[in-house]
Amino acid sequence: MEVLDVLNLGEIAQYFSKMAMFPVFDCAYYIVSILYLKYEPGAVEVSRKSPVASWLCAMLYCFGSYILADIMLGVSPIDYFHNNSHILLASAVWYLIFFCPLNLFYKCVAFLPVKLVLVALKEVVRTRKIAAGVHHAYHAYHHGWLIMVITGYVKGSGVALMSNFEQLLRGVWKPETNEVLNMSFPTKASLYGAILFTLQEAHLLPVSKSTLICLFTLFMATTKVFMTARHSHGSPFALIESWLCHLLFGSPLGIEDDHHHSAPAAASAPLSPTKTKEELSEVTRKRKSKKAE
Amino acid sequence: MEVLDVLNLGEIAQYFSKMAMFPVFDCAYYIVSILYLKYEPGAVEVSRKSPVASWLCAMLYCFGSYILADIMLGVSPIDYFHNNSHILLASAVWYLIFFCPLNLFYKCVAFLPVKLVLVALKEVVRTRKIAAGVHHAYHAYHHGWLIMVITGYVKGSGVALMSNFEQLLRGVWKPETNEVLNMSFPTKASLYGAILFTLQEAHLLPVSKSTLICLFTLFMATTKVFMTARHSHGSPFALIESWLCHLLFGSPLGIEDDHHHSAPAAASAPLSPTKTKEELSEVTRKRKSKKAE
Amino acid sequence: MEVLDVLNLGEIAQYFSKMAMFPVFDCAYYIVSILYLKYEPGAVEVSRKSPVASWLCAMLYCFGSYILADIMLGVSPIDYFHNNSHILLASAVWYLIFFCPLNLFYKCVAFLPVKLVLVALKEVVRTRKIAAGVHHAYHAYHHGWLIMVITGYVKGSGVALMSNFEQLLRGVWKPETNEVLNMSFPTKASLYGAILFTLQEAHLLPVSKSTLICLFTLFMATTKVFMTARHSHGSPFALIESWLCHLLFGSPLGIEDDHHHSAPAAASAPLSPTKTKEELSEVTRKRKSKKAE
C-alpha cells in the first residue's frame, strides 16, 4: 500500500470516481460493444437484411445492462431510452461500424492499439455501472444483500446475460449454453465485483467506495487489455476457483481449468502462443465477418 | 386538400377520433385476431387438447398489444385484464370461432365480404391504439421520443412482436425468424404510424391529431382490405424502402422487393393473379385448418 | 358436515390458517422442490460444472411462485429476495441435497416415509400461497376476477409455469411442450384452487376463507401423498374434466383419460400396480440421477 500512498491514491480515487462518463467513456463503451456485435456470425447479414433488427441488437449491446437492471428492480425496461443523447451517440456508432463507406470506421477501431485503449475505457464504465447498480439497489432494499449483488451483477454483465434472447432477435438459437452456465471473464468479474461493492456498502470491507472503484477499475482494465492483446479467454480466477470448487462442491481439481482455458496452463507457458480451440474459432469468426463486409 | 375541405374533414375527424371503440370495433378486432389464430397450423388441435392454452393464446392475440405496452412501461402485464367485459367478449368470440356447432360462426366471419368489413374495423382500432400508446408514453416521458415510438409500435403490432413466445405456448418453436427480422405489413405500418404520431406529439407535423388518426385509419383500412381481398402480402412501402435502404445502408436495389413480395412487381402486373409462394402456403394453411375442424 | 362440526372445524381452521409457515413448512417446501430439481436429468452434472446456475435453478424452484406473481403484478421480480433468512435456508437445503458428503441428506429426505411427510407439508404452503396470491391481487384490483385467478394460479404452480425457461438455464430446451399445454396435477389443482379462492373473495362461495384453506389443504395433501406413495401421475379430476370438455368443447370422451394416465383406469384397477410409460420414465430418471451422484 506504500506505493498507493505515494501516489496519493485517496484524492486521485475521489476525482476518478466522480469523473463524468459521457461522452468519451460511454462512446468507447458503445464502440467496443458494437464491435463485438459485428464479430458475431451473421450479424453483418442481418444489418443488410433488417436494419431495424440490427439496430435493436446494437441497442441491447449498449444498454442491455440498464434494461436488465430496470427489469430486476421492476421499472420500465425502456426507461433509459429517454436519454436521447446517449441513444443518438450509440446509434451513430452503430451506423459507422456497420455502414461506413470502405468500412473505414471499423478498420480504425478494430486496429489493435486503438482497440486496447477503447477496451480499457469500457472497463472504467463497467466498474462504475456495477457500483451504481449496487448503490441503487441499496436505496431500494436496505438489507437486501442478494438484490444488491444481483443488480450489480446484471449492470456489469449487460447483454451477455440475455445473449440467448439477443441471438433470437437475429434468428440464432443456441439453447445448449448460456452465460450463467459458462461464464466468460467479464461476467465472472462482474459477479465478484458486485459482491465486493455489496460488502463495501454493508461496511464489511474496510475501504472507501472511491478507492474500491479505482482499484477494481485498474484490475479490470489491465486484465481485459492483457487478454485482448493476447486473444486469451483464460480467467485469472481459474486457480482460486478450482480450489474453492474442490473444497465446497467436491469438483475434481483441474476440471475448471480445462473448462476455462486455464490460467495455470497459461502461467506455465505464458510465452508460447499456441492457440486454443476457442481462440481459433474467434479468429475464424473475425475472418468471416471481414469477408461478409 | 380541397376534397378534404369539401368533406369538412375537421369535424368528421374530430367526431371519428372520439368515437367509442367498445363494443362494435373491439369485437371486430377480436374476431379477426382469433380468426388468424385459427389459421395457424396446429391451433385447432391445441384447442381440442388443451382449451386453457388455446384460450390463453386467443387472449394474447386480442390483448397482446396492451400486455406488451404495459411491460414496456413497467406496469403489471395483466393490468388490462381487469376490464371484465372486454375479456368476456373476447372469450365468447374465441369460443364461437373454435367450438361453435357446425363451425357456423367461423364460416360466417371467414366469408370474404364479411371478413373485409371486419378487417377494416380492426384497422380503426389499431390506429387508435397507436395514437393512445404514443400519448400514454408522452405523459410518462415528455422528451422520450424513442419511448413514444416504441410504445406506439408495440401497441399497433400486438401479438406479432411476441409471436415466437405465443407459438411456444402452443408447442411450436421457430427461432430462425421473428417479426422484427421479417416485418409484415401491419407491423411495418405500426412502426411508421408510431413515428408519425410521435412527430405530431412533438409538434413537428403540421396537422391535428384527430386528422392524423383519420387519415392513417383511411390508409390502413383501404390497404389492408385491398391486401386481404387479393390475398397479397406485398407492402406499399417496398419501393420507397428499397431506395431508402440503398441510400442509407447500401443495400442492393431490388433485394427488398424480392423479400417483400414486391409492390413494384404487383404494380407492373396488378391483374395477373399469379400466386406467390407465401400466398400458396396461406391457402394450404387455410385448407389444413378447415380439414382439422 | 356433521363430522366437521364434531371436530370443531371452525376454530381449528382459524388456528390452522394463521399458523406461521417459516421455518418448518417453508423448509419442507424447499426440500421437496429441490429434490424434484435433482431428479431432473442433467441437474447433478450442472451442479458440478456450474454451481451458480444450479443454485439459480434451485432458487427458481423455491421462489418461482413469488417471482412470477411479482412479474404479473408489475413489481420487481427479485423483490422476495430481500428475505435473507428464507434465501439462506433455501441455499442451505440446496447445498445439503446436492453436495452433502456421502449424499446423506438426499438419502434421508428421499426415503419414502420422510418424503411423504415433507410432500404433505409442501401442500400446506402451496394452499396458503394460492390464498395469499388471490388476496394480494384483490387488494390491487377489486373487480379484476381474472387477475385474482391468474395471480393465485401462478402462486400455486410456481416454477412449473416457467419450466421451459428454467430448463434453458440448465442448457435444456424442450419447446414441444409446456406446463399450460400439458398440465400436471399440482398446476391443475392450483388453477382450480385459485378459482375457488377467487369465488370466496367475491362472496360467491358460502364458506369462510380459513375453512376453505383448511379443506383445500386437506384435499391437496392427501391427494399428493397418495400419488407420491403410488408413483402415480393420474389426476382425480380426469373423469369430471373429460365430461366437461366433452360438453363444452366437443372433445371425444376418453381422450383426456389417455392423456392424463386416467383416474378412471386407475379406479377400475386400483390394486394392480402396472406402471405406465410416464411412471417408468420417472423411475429411470431417478436411477440416472442416483448414478450420476
Coordinates of N, CA, C and O in Angstrom, one line a residue, chain A residues 52, chain B residues 130 149 152-153 157 183 186-196:
Chain A
V52 N -33.5 -2.6 -38.8 CA -34.2 -2.4 -37.5 C -33.7 -3.4 -36.5 O -33.4 -3.1 -35.4
Chain B
I130 N -52.3 2.9 -31.6 CA -51.0 3.5 -31.8 C -51.0 4.9 -31.2 O -50.1 5.3 -30.4
V149 N -42.2 6.2 -29.6 CA -42.2 5.4 -30.9 C -42.4 3.9 -30.5 O -43.2 3.2 -31.0
G152 N -45.9 3.2 -29.1 CA -46.9 3.1 -30.2 C -46.7 1.9 -31.1 O -47.7 1.3 -31.5
Y153 N -45.5 1.6 -31.3 CA -45.2 0.4 -32.2 C -45.7 -0.9 -31.6 O -46.4 -1.6 -32.3
S157 N -48.6 -3.3 -33.2 CA -48.2 -4.6 -33.7 C -48.8 -5.7 -32.8 O -49.2 -6.8 -33.3
M183 N -40.5 -8.1 -41.0 CA -41.7 -7.4 -40.6 C -42.8 -7.6 -41.7 O -42.6 -7.5 -42.9
P186 N -48.6 -5.0 -41.4 CA -49.2 -4.3 -40.2 C -48.1 -3.9 -39.2 O -48.2 -2.8 -38.7
T187 N -47.1 -4.7 -39.0 CA -46.0 -4.3 -38.1 C -45.3 -3.1 -38.6 O -45.0 -2.2 -37.8
K188 N -44.9 -3.2 -39.9 CA -44.2 -2.1 -40.5 C -45.0 -0.8 -40.4 O -44.5 0.3 -40.1
A189 N -46.3 -0.9 -40.8 CA -47.2 0.3 -40.8 C -47.3 0.8 -39.4 O -47.4 2.0 -39.2
S190 N -47.3 -0.1 -38.4 CA -47.4 0.4 -37.0 C -46.2 1.2 -36.6 O -46.3 2.2 -36.0
L191 N -45.0 0.7 -37.1 CA -43.8 1.5 -36.8 C -43.9 2.8 -37.4 O -43.6 3.9 -36.8
Y192 N -44.2 2.9 -38.7 CA -44.3 4.2 -39.4 C -45.4 5.1 -38.7 O -45.2 6.3 -38.5
G193 N -46.5 4.4 -38.4 CA -47.6 5.2 -37.7 C -47.1 5.8 -36.4 O -47.4 6.9 -36.1
A194 N -46.4 4.9 -35.6 CA -45.9 5.4 -34.3 C -44.9 6.6 -34.5 O -45.0 7.5 -33.7
I195 N -44.1 6.5 -35.6 CA -43.2 7.6 -35.8 C -44.0 8.9 -36.2 O -43.7 10.0 -35.6
L196 N -45.0 8.7 -37.0 CA -45.9 9.9 -37.4 C -46.5 10.5 -36.1 O -46.5 11.7 -35.9

